[in-house]
mmCIF file of C-alpha atoms and ligand atoms in Angstrom:
data_model
loop_
_atom_site.group_PDB
_atom_site.id
_atom_site.type_symbol
_atom_site.label_atom_id
_atom_site.label_comp_id
_atom_site.label_asym_id
_atom_site.label_seq_id
_atom_site.Cartn_x
_atom_site.Cartn_y
_atom_site.Cartn_z
ATOM 1 C CA MET A 9 19.812 9.385 43.125
ATOM 2 C CA PHE A 10 20.260 12.365 45.628
ATOM 3 C CA VAL A 11 15.991 13.770 45.010
ATOM 4 C CA ALA A 12 16.202 17.388 47.052
ATOM 5 C CA LYS A 13 13.284 17.696 49.476
ATOM 6 C CA LYS A 14 11.234 20.776 49.705
ATOM 7 C CA ILE A 15 11.741 23.213 52.367
ATOM 8 C CA VAL A 16 8.448 24.900 53.984
ATOM 9 C CA LEU A 17 7.791 28.493 54.012
ATOM 10 C CA LEU A 18 5.313 30.075 57.305
ATOM 11 C CA GLY A 19 4.174 33.088 56.968
ATOM 12 C CA THR A 20 3.615 35.068 60.578
ATOM 13 C CA GLY A 21 4.259 38.718 59.595
ATOM 14 C CA GLY A 22 6.877 40.525 61.393
ATOM 15 C CA THR A 23 8.642 43.854 59.969
ATOM 16 C CA ILE A 24 9.939 41.334 57.587
ATOM 17 C CA ALA A 25 6.591 41.899 56.234
ATOM 18 C CA GLY A 26 6.377 45.318 57.695
ATOM 19 C CA THR A 27 5.841 48.270 54.656
ATOM 20 C CA SER A 28 5.925 52.693 54.995
ATOM 21 C CA PRO A 29 4.648 54.523 52.568
ATOM 22 C CA VAL A 30 7.737 56.779 52.826
ATOM 23 C CA ALA A 31 9.789 55.321 50.308
ATOM 24 C CA GLY A 32 13.651 53.962 51.871
ATOM 25 C CA ALA A 33 12.564 54.446 55.657
ATOM 26 C CA GLY A 34 13.780 52.531 58.102
ATOM 27 C CA THR A 35 11.296 53.808 60.988
ATOM 28 C CA GLY A 36 7.422 54.440 61.079
ATOM 29 C CA TYR A 37 6.495 51.739 59.527
ATOM 30 C CA THR A 38 3.949 49.124 59.641
ATOM 31 C CA ALA A 39 4.655 45.657 59.963
ATOM 32 C CA ALA A 40 2.819 42.402 58.620
ATOM 33 C CA GLN A 41 2.086 43.716 55.397
ATOM 34 C CA ILE A 42 3.489 41.471 52.457
ATOM 35 C CA ALA A 43 2.303 38.009 52.031
ATOM 36 C CA VAL A 44 4.856 35.353 52.641
ATOM 37 C CA ALA A 45 4.373 34.237 48.924
ATOM 38 C CA GLU A 46 5.286 37.350 47.334
ATOM 39 C CA LEU A 47 8.722 37.749 49.943
ATOM 40 C CA LEU A 48 9.507 34.314 48.905
ATOM 41 C CA ASP A 49 8.933 35.888 44.770
ATOM 42 C CA ALA A 50 11.448 38.815 45.893
ATOM 43 C CA VAL A 51 13.872 36.310 46.372
ATOM 44 C CA PRO A 52 14.926 34.211 43.462
ATOM 45 C CA ALA A 53 18.027 33.146 44.607
ATOM 46 C CA ILE A 54 15.567 31.109 47.321
ATOM 47 C CA ARG A 55 14.720 28.201 44.040
ATOM 48 C CA GLU A 56 18.373 27.328 43.276
ATOM 49 C CA VAL A 57 19.114 26.349 47.285
ATOM 50 C CA ALA A 58 15.758 24.539 47.849
ATOM 51 C CA ARG A 59 15.979 22.793 44.103
ATOM 52 C CA GLY A 60 13.140 20.385 46.012
ATOM 53 C CA GLY A 61 10.921 23.579 45.947
ATOM 54 C CA VAL A 62 8.999 25.913 48.424
ATOM 55 C CA LEU A 63 5.513 25.241 49.769
ATOM 56 C CA ALA A 64 5.114 29.294 50.976
ATOM 57 C CA GLU A 65 1.305 28.957 53.328
ATOM 58 C CA GLN A 66 0.601 32.192 55.600
ATOM 59 C CA VAL A 67 -0.452 31.421 59.577
ATOM 60 C CA SER A 68 -1.110 34.352 60.864
ATOM 61 C CA GLN A 69 0.245 38.043 59.729
ATOM 62 C CA LEU A 70 1.190 40.289 62.827
ATOM 63 C CA ASP A 71 3.597 42.419 64.741
ATOM 64 C CA SER A 72 4.674 39.593 66.626
ATOM 65 C CA LYS A 73 3.957 42.270 69.687
ATOM 66 C CA ASP A 74 0.783 40.765 69.790
ATOM 67 C CA MET A 75 0.851 37.096 69.787
ATOM 68 C CA THR A 76 -0.514 34.899 71.328
ATOM 69 C CA HIS A 77 -1.242 31.553 71.957
ATOM 70 C CA ALA A 78 -3.625 30.398 69.178
ATOM 71 C CA VAL A 79 -1.029 31.161 66.650
ATOM 72 C CA TRP A 80 1.462 29.768 68.474
ATOM 73 C CA LEU A 81 -0.675 26.206 68.941
ATOM 74 C CA ARG A 82 -2.127 27.075 64.995
ATOM 75 C CA LEU A 83 2.163 27.665 63.903
ATOM 76 C CA ALA A 84 3.019 24.102 65.941
ATOM 77 C CA ARG A 85 0.300 22.186 64.539
ATOM 78 C CA HIS A 86 1.415 23.554 61.099
ATOM 79 C CA CYS A 87 4.743 22.856 61.729
ATOM 80 C CA GLU A 88 4.392 19.009 63.355
ATOM 81 C CA GLN A 89 1.999 18.231 59.853
ATOM 82 C CA HIS A 90 4.698 19.743 57.554
ATOM 83 C CA LEU A 91 7.990 17.514 59.589
ATOM 84 C CA ALA A 92 6.129 13.889 59.567
ATOM 85 C CA ASP A 93 6.023 14.440 55.873
ATOM 86 C CA PRO A 94 9.373 12.527 54.233
ATOM 87 C CA GLU A 95 8.854 14.552 51.182
ATOM 88 C CA VAL A 96 9.936 18.055 53.139
ATOM 89 C CA GLN A 97 13.386 18.744 53.981
ATOM 90 C CA GLY A 98 13.080 22.124 56.375
ATOM 91 C CA ILE A 99 11.074 24.974 57.898
ATOM 92 C CA VAL A 100 11.321 28.436 57.500
ATOM 93 C CA ILE A 101 8.925 31.021 59.543
ATOM 94 C CA THR A 102 8.998 34.536 59.196
ATOM 95 C CA HIS A 103 8.384 35.999 61.959
ATOM 96 C CA GLY A 104 8.723 39.525 63.894
ATOM 97 C CA THR A 105 11.924 39.974 66.267
ATOM 98 C CA ASP A 106 10.287 40.935 69.249
ATOM 99 C CA THR A 107 8.622 37.713 70.326
ATOM 100 C CA LEU A 108 10.894 35.864 68.283
ATOM 101 C CA GLU A 109 12.917 34.076 71.114
ATOM 102 C CA GLU A 110 9.508 32.759 72.839
ATOM 103 C CA THR A 111 7.993 31.450 69.718
ATOM 104 C CA ALA A 112 11.918 29.872 69.065
ATOM 105 C CA TRP A 113 11.428 27.947 72.106
ATOM 106 C CA PHE A 114 7.934 27.109 72.390
ATOM 107 C CA LEU A 115 8.132 25.486 69.518
ATOM 108 C CA GLN A 116 12.040 23.318 70.661
ATOM 109 C CA SER A 117 9.652 23.234 73.311
ATOM 110 C CA VAL A 118 6.706 20.939 71.902
ATOM 111 C CA LEU A 119 7.888 19.582 69.037
ATOM 112 C CA ALA A 120 12.177 19.297 69.805
ATOM 113 C CA PRO A 121 12.163 18.173 65.707
ATOM 114 C CA ALA A 122 14.929 16.213 63.923
ATOM 115 C CA LYS A 123 14.841 18.319 61.041
ATOM 116 C CA PRO A 124 15.610 22.363 61.332
ATOM 117 C CA VAL A 125 12.779 24.164 62.019
ATOM 118 C CA VAL A 126 13.923 27.868 60.839
ATOM 119 C CA LEU A 127 12.854 31.162 62.421
ATOM 120 C CA CYS A 128 14.087 34.098 59.881
ATOM 121 C CA SER A 129 13.484 37.818 60.546
ATOM 122 C CA ALA A 130 14.327 41.539 59.718
ATOM 123 C CA MET A 131 14.700 44.823 61.358
ATOM 124 C CA ARG A 132 14.220 46.949 58.456
ATOM 125 C CA PRO A 133 11.053 46.978 56.805
ATOM 126 C CA ALA A 134 11.121 45.385 53.085
ATOM 127 C CA THR A 135 10.181 48.937 52.489
ATOM 128 C CA ALA A 136 13.607 50.672 53.546
ATOM 129 C CA MET A 137 16.779 51.799 51.082
ATOM 130 C CA THR A 138 18.533 48.281 51.795
ATOM 131 C CA PRO A 139 16.051 46.094 53.512
ATOM 132 C CA ASP A 140 17.770 43.430 55.979
ATOM 133 C CA GLY A 141 14.915 40.472 54.908
ATOM 134 C CA PRO A 142 15.637 39.384 51.287
ATOM 135 C CA GLN A 143 19.403 38.318 52.548
ATOM 136 C CA ASN A 144 18.120 36.546 56.289
ATOM 137 C CA LEU A 145 15.486 34.536 53.888
ATOM 138 C CA LEU A 146 17.873 33.422 51.947
ATOM 139 C CA ASP A 147 20.276 32.702 54.866
ATOM 140 C CA ALA A 148 17.166 30.528 56.391
ATOM 141 C CA VAL A 149 16.891 28.711 53.968
ATOM 142 C CA VAL A 150 19.950 27.738 53.640
ATOM 143 C CA VAL A 151 20.583 26.234 56.866
ATOM 144 C CA ALA A 152 16.774 24.937 56.552
ATOM 145 C CA ALA A 153 18.086 23.004 53.426
ATOM 146 C CA GLU A 154 21.023 21.777 55.249
ATOM 147 C CA PRO A 155 21.574 18.392 56.324
ATOM 148 C CA THR A 156 23.389 18.764 59.214
ATOM 149 C CA ALA A 157 20.225 21.668 60.875
ATOM 150 C CA CYS A 158 18.162 20.017 63.889
ATOM 151 C CA GLY A 159 15.631 21.928 65.794
ATOM 152 C CA VAL A 160 14.459 25.168 66.306
ATOM 153 C CA LEU A 161 17.020 27.550 64.789
ATOM 154 C CA CYS A 162 17.026 31.655 65.204
ATOM 155 C CA VAL A 163 19.193 32.459 61.038
ATOM 156 C CA ALA A 164 20.045 37.095 61.697
ATOM 157 C CA ALA A 165 22.719 38.947 60.054
ATOM 158 C CA GLY A 166 24.462 35.869 59.140
ATOM 159 C CA GLU A 167 24.313 34.133 62.565
ATOM 160 C CA ILE A 168 22.807 31.174 63.979
ATOM 161 C CA HIS A 169 21.678 31.292 67.194
ATOM 162 C CA GLY A 170 19.505 27.896 69.313
ATOM 163 C CA ALA A 171 15.913 28.246 70.528
ATOM 164 C CA ARG A 172 17.116 28.094 74.984
ATOM 165 C CA GLU A 173 19.786 30.597 74.205
ATOM 166 C CA VAL A 174 18.578 32.948 71.589
ATOM 167 C CA ARG A 175 17.163 36.941 72.829
ATOM 168 C CA LYS A 176 16.817 39.897 71.335
ATOM 169 C CA ALA A 177 19.482 42.006 72.946
ATOM 170 C CA HIS A 178 19.790 44.747 70.535
ATOM 171 C CA PRO A 179 15.974 47.102 70.043
ATOM 172 C CA LEU A 180 18.241 48.796 66.225
ATOM 173 C CA ARG A 181 21.179 46.533 64.900
ATOM 174 C CA LEU A 182 20.410 44.528 62.352
ATOM 175 C CA ASN A 183 22.102 41.988 64.331
ATOM 176 C CA ALA A 184 20.123 42.273 66.856
ATOM 177 C CA PHE A 185 20.015 38.642 68.593
ATOM 178 C CA SER A 186 22.361 37.113 70.702
ATOM 179 C CA SER A 187 23.135 33.673 72.653
ATOM 180 C CA GLY A 188 25.309 35.588 75.577
ATOM 181 C CA ASP A 189 27.976 33.747 76.214
ATOM 182 C CA VAL A 190 27.954 30.915 74.379
ATOM 183 C CA GLY A 191 27.385 32.783 71.590
ATOM 184 C CA PRO A 192 26.742 31.863 68.422
ATOM 185 C CA LEU A 193 25.983 28.143 66.853
ATOM 186 C CA GLY A 194 27.314 28.887 63.817
ATOM 187 C CA TRP A 195 27.464 30.967 60.712
ATOM 188 C CA VAL A 196 25.745 31.195 57.359
ATOM 189 C CA GLU A 197 28.243 32.522 54.433
ATOM 190 C CA GLU A 198 27.895 32.741 51.320
ATOM 191 C CA ARG A 199 25.311 29.570 51.153
ATOM 192 C CA SER A 200 27.355 27.681 52.891
ATOM 193 C CA VAL A 201 26.831 26.490 56.548
ATOM 194 C CA ARG A 202 29.506 26.925 59.219
ATOM 195 C CA TRP A 203 28.691 25.370 62.703
ATOM 196 C CA ALA A 204 30.772 27.123 65.870
ATOM 197 C CA ARG A 205 29.275 24.101 68.020
ATOM 198 C CA ASP A 206 28.034 21.401 68.955
ATOM 199 C CA LEU A 207 24.136 21.208 67.801
ATOM 200 C CA ALA A 208 23.401 19.320 71.729
ATOM 201 C CA PRO A 209 21.017 22.312 72.865
ATOM 202 C CA VAL A 210 18.382 21.751 69.818
ATOM 203 C CA ARG A 211 19.023 18.271 69.029
ATOM 204 C CA PRO A 212 15.552 15.884 69.026
ATOM 205 C CA HIS A 213 13.921 14.442 71.984
ATOM 206 C CA GLU A 214 14.061 10.841 71.568
ATOM 207 C CA SER A 215 10.140 10.838 71.983
ATOM 208 C CA SER A 216 8.916 13.970 71.371
ATOM 209 C CA ALA A 217 7.959 14.043 67.260
ATOM 210 C CA GLY A 218 4.620 15.622 67.539
ATOM 211 C CA GLN A 219 3.364 14.050 70.671
ATOM 212 C CA MET A 220 3.529 17.166 72.713
ATOM 213 C CA VAL A 221 1.174 19.085 70.031
ATOM 214 C CA ARG A 222 -0.894 16.618 69.868
ATOM 215 C CA GLY A 223 -1.398 16.397 73.496
ATOM 216 C CA LEU A 224 -2.267 20.451 73.533
ATOM 217 C CA PRO A 225 -5.648 21.991 74.079
ATOM 218 C CA GLU A 226 -6.758 24.576 72.761
ATOM 219 C CA ALA A 227 -5.073 27.884 73.383
ATOM 220 C CA ASP A 228 -7.875 29.223 75.420
ATOM 221 C CA LEU A 229 -7.399 26.008 77.783
ATOM 222 C CA TRP A 230 -4.368 27.089 78.738
ATOM 223 C CA PRO A 231 -2.883 27.881 82.058
ATOM 224 C CA GLN A 232 -2.460 31.302 82.991
ATOM 225 C CA VAL A 233 1.163 31.893 84.108
ATOM 226 C CA GLU A 234 2.589 35.830 84.522
ATOM 227 C CA ILE A 235 6.223 37.217 85.170
ATOM 228 C CA VAL A 236 6.716 39.302 88.168
ATOM 229 C CA MET A 237 9.792 41.237 88.195
ATOM 230 C CA SER A 238 12.049 41.567 91.643
ATOM 231 C CA HIS A 239 13.376 44.458 92.062
ATOM 232 C CA ALA A 240 14.754 47.220 94.705
ATOM 233 C CA GLY A 241 11.668 48.979 96.376
ATOM 234 C CA VAL A 242 8.946 46.352 94.796
ATOM 235 C CA SER A 243 5.617 45.410 96.584
ATOM 236 C CA HIS A 244 3.353 42.708 97.506
ATOM 237 C CA ALA A 245 0.528 44.582 95.106
ATOM 238 C CA LEU A 246 1.179 42.694 91.305
ATOM 239 C CA VAL A 247 1.551 38.992 93.589
ATOM 240 C CA LYS A 248 -1.742 39.774 95.550
ATOM 241 C CA ALA A 249 -3.547 41.025 91.964
ATOM 242 C CA LEU A 250 -2.670 37.516 90.376
ATOM 243 C CA VAL A 251 -3.572 35.045 93.431
ATOM 244 C CA ASP A 252 -7.036 37.449 93.781
ATOM 245 C CA GLN A 253 -7.669 36.606 89.329
ATOM 246 C CA GLY A 254 -6.910 33.267 90.082
ATOM 247 C CA VAL A 255 -3.695 32.444 88.205
ATOM 248 C CA ASP A 256 -2.145 29.035 87.847
ATOM 249 C CA GLY A 257 1.597 30.198 87.596
ATOM 250 C CA ILE A 258 3.942 33.045 88.712
ATOM 251 C CA VAL A 259 7.475 33.001 87.224
ATOM 252 C CA VAL A 260 9.599 35.590 88.645
ATOM 253 C CA ALA A 261 12.475 37.828 86.829
ATOM 254 C CA ALA A 262 14.780 37.385 90.358
ATOM 255 C CA THR A 263 17.922 39.258 90.829
ATOM 256 C CA GLY A 264 21.743 37.754 90.071
ATOM 257 C CA ASN A 265 21.337 33.951 91.098
ATOM 258 C CA GLY A 266 18.051 33.894 91.697
ATOM 259 C CA THR A 267 17.592 36.235 94.708
ATOM 260 C CA VAL A 268 14.131 37.901 95.766
ATOM 261 C CA HIS A 269 13.563 41.141 97.901
ATOM 262 C CA GLU A 270 12.221 39.901 100.824
ATOM 263 C CA GLU A 271 8.383 42.085 100.586
ATOM 264 C CA LEU A 272 8.101 40.201 97.424
ATOM 265 C CA GLU A 273 9.446 36.882 99.223
ATOM 266 C CA LYS A 274 6.952 36.512 101.678
ATOM 267 C CA ALA A 275 3.751 37.337 99.156
ATOM 268 C CA LEU A 276 4.870 34.193 96.535
ATOM 269 C CA GLU A 277 4.692 32.378 99.941
ATOM 270 C CA GLU A 278 1.003 33.089 100.433
ATOM 271 C CA ALA A 279 0.586 32.479 96.323
ATOM 272 C CA GLU A 280 2.597 29.141 96.702
ATOM 273 C CA ARG A 281 -0.449 28.439 99.769
ATOM 274 C CA SER A 282 -3.531 29.214 97.626
ATOM 275 C CA GLY A 283 -1.810 26.663 95.071
ATOM 276 C CA ILE A 284 -0.176 28.967 92.760
ATOM 277 C CA VAL A 285 3.252 27.504 91.061
ATOM 278 C CA VAL A 286 6.049 29.659 91.502
ATOM 279 C CA ARG A 287 9.665 29.217 89.303
ATOM 280 C CA ILE A 288 12.203 31.651 89.779
ATOM 281 C CA ALA A 289 14.671 32.942 86.560
ATOM 282 C CA SER A 290 17.253 35.886 87.305
ATOM 283 C CA ARG A 291 17.044 39.092 84.869
ATOM 284 C CA CYS A 292 20.360 38.908 84.243
ATOM 285 C CA THR A 293 21.173 38.614 80.452
ATOM 286 C CA GLU A 294 24.757 36.585 79.833
ATOM 287 C CA GLY A 295 25.365 33.211 81.838
ATOM 288 C CA ARG A 296 22.840 30.039 83.234
ATOM 289 C CA MET A 297 21.502 30.732 86.587
ATOM 290 C CA PRO A 298 22.731 27.583 88.662
ATOM 291 C CA GLY A 299 20.155 28.355 91.362
ATOM 292 C CA ALA A 300 21.197 27.805 95.140
ATOM 293 C CA PRO A 301 20.822 24.715 95.880
ATOM 294 C CA ASP A 302 18.802 25.501 99.067
ATOM 295 C CA ALA A 303 17.011 27.854 97.341
ATOM 296 C CA ARG A 304 12.713 28.146 98.306
ATOM 297 C CA TRP A 305 11.756 27.907 94.829
ATOM 298 C CA ALA A 306 12.538 25.181 91.581
ATOM 299 C CA SER A 307 14.664 27.571 89.138
ATOM 300 C CA ALA A 308 13.960 27.774 85.427
ATOM 301 C CA ASN A 309 17.327 25.529 84.553
ATOM 302 C CA GLY A 310 18.975 29.058 83.459
ATOM 303 C CA LEU A 311 15.768 29.614 81.178
ATOM 304 C CA SER A 312 15.802 33.516 80.520
ATOM 305 C CA PRO A 313 11.918 34.422 82.280
ATOM 306 C CA VAL A 314 9.935 34.395 79.049
ATOM 307 C CA LYS A 315 11.519 31.074 78.499
ATOM 308 C CA ALA A 316 10.611 30.337 81.515
ATOM 309 C CA ARG A 317 6.983 31.426 81.887
ATOM 310 C CA ILE A 318 6.836 29.321 78.720
ATOM 311 C CA SER A 319 8.264 26.083 80.398
ATOM 312 C CA LEU A 320 6.282 25.994 83.636
ATOM 313 C CA LEU A 321 3.104 26.800 80.874
ATOM 314 C CA LEU A 322 3.844 23.552 79.199
ATOM 315 C CA ASP A 323 4.762 21.962 82.548
ATOM 316 C CA LEU A 324 0.904 22.942 84.177
ATOM 317 C CA ILE A 325 -0.101 21.493 81.082
ATOM 318 C CA ASP A 326 1.726 17.985 81.219
ATOM 319 C CA ASP A 327 0.139 17.805 84.830
ATOM 320 C CA ASP A 328 -3.685 19.300 84.012
ATOM 321 C CA LEU A 329 -3.254 16.070 81.415
ATOM 322 C CA ALA A 330 -2.246 13.259 83.576
ATOM 323 C CA ALA A 331 -4.643 14.048 86.135
ATOM 324 C CA ALA A 332 -6.897 13.920 83.548
ATOM 325 C CA HIS A 333 -5.865 10.586 82.743
ATOM 326 C CA ASP A 334 -5.433 9.467 86.036
ATOM 327 C CA GLU A 335 -8.803 9.803 86.403
ATOM 328 C CA GLY A 336 -10.519 8.595 83.220
ATOM 329 C CA ALA A 337 -8.495 5.829 84.482
ATOM 330 C CA ALA A 338 -10.098 5.794 88.235
ATOM 331 C CA VAL A 339 -13.710 5.786 86.503
ATOM 332 C CA GLU A 340 -12.640 2.947 84.162
HETATM 333 C C1 SIN B 233 7.644 42.161 65.248
HETATM 334 O O1 SIN B 233 8.147 41.494 66.071
HETATM 335 O O2 SIN B 233 6.920 41.755 64.499
HETATM 336 C C2 SIN B 233 7.854 44.306 64.735
HETATM 337 C C3 SIN B 233 9.382 44.522 65.131
HETATM 338 C C4 SIN B 233 10.459 43.603 64.464
HETATM 339 O O3 SIN B 233 10.011 42.583 63.475
HETATM 340 O O4 SIN B 233 11.764 43.928 64.250
#
C-alpha cells in the first residue's frame, strides 16, 4: 500500500516572508517578517500536494544578504536530521534570493542528499499586489514530493535549477535565477515536474549521507576565506591586508579563463609564501572555465567565485580535521 511521506518546510526569511507598510507595494519592504508556518497556511493547495503532511520549522528569520556561517550550520544540521527520517520525502527551505545560490552550494556540498532539498524564494514581498511567493512555495513542494528528484535544487518562476549552476542573474525580474548556458534542470508545470536533463550535477555522493555535516566544527572555528577581484588598475592593497589579517584562503575572481593582473599575481605569490591557499574562479557568468594546464594556481572547477569560496572553506576544514586525526593517531 502506498503511504505518502511528509514534507519538511524550513523557514530562513527573505522577501518571500517580507512585508511592506504600504499595501500592494513591491519595493521598500522589509524582508523576513512572516513566520514560515503562516506562509504555509496561506497556500491551502500545498496540503493537497503533500498528502503525507507538512512539518514547518523556523530555522532563522533574516534578510539573506546577512546570511552567516552559523545559520548555514544550523540549517545543515536540521536538514541532516530530517533527511535521515524514513518518513520524510523531501525538504523545502524558504530563503532570500540574494545569497540563495551560496546556501544551495553549501548544502549540496555537505549533504549531497539522495532526497530533494528545495530552496524556494520570491522577488516580491508577501504583501505585494501580486506576490510570487505562494506559487513558488507550491511549486517547491511539488518538486520536494517528486520521487525522481534528488539533491539541492532551487525552484522559482516555474524553473528548477541545480545547486552547482544556479545564480541570481537579475535584481528585479520574477525569473531572477539562471543556470547560465546549460539552462534549467527542469520546470514545474501545473503541479507536475518535467525534467530537461539528467540530474547528474546534484546526484548524491556515495559516501556522503550527512557525514560531512557531523564533522563540521562550530562556525566560529571555520577558516577564513575571502574573495578578491582581478580588475583593471587593481593594486596589491587588498591581498596585503588579508595577509596581515591572517586569512587562510583567497579566491580570486579572475578575468576570462582564469587570468590574473600582474600586480595582483605578485601579491598572491607573497600571500602563498605566508601559507595562504589561493584558488582561481572566473568572473564570467556563462560557460565553465577549464583553466590552463600550466595555471599558477588551482582552478575552482568551473564554480563561480562565491561558490569557489565555499568549496575552499570546506576543503580547508577537511584538511584541519585530517591533521587533527593524524595528530591524535600519533599520540596513541
Ligand atoms: C533576501 O535575499 O533576503 C532579500 C531579497 C530577496 O529575497 O529577494
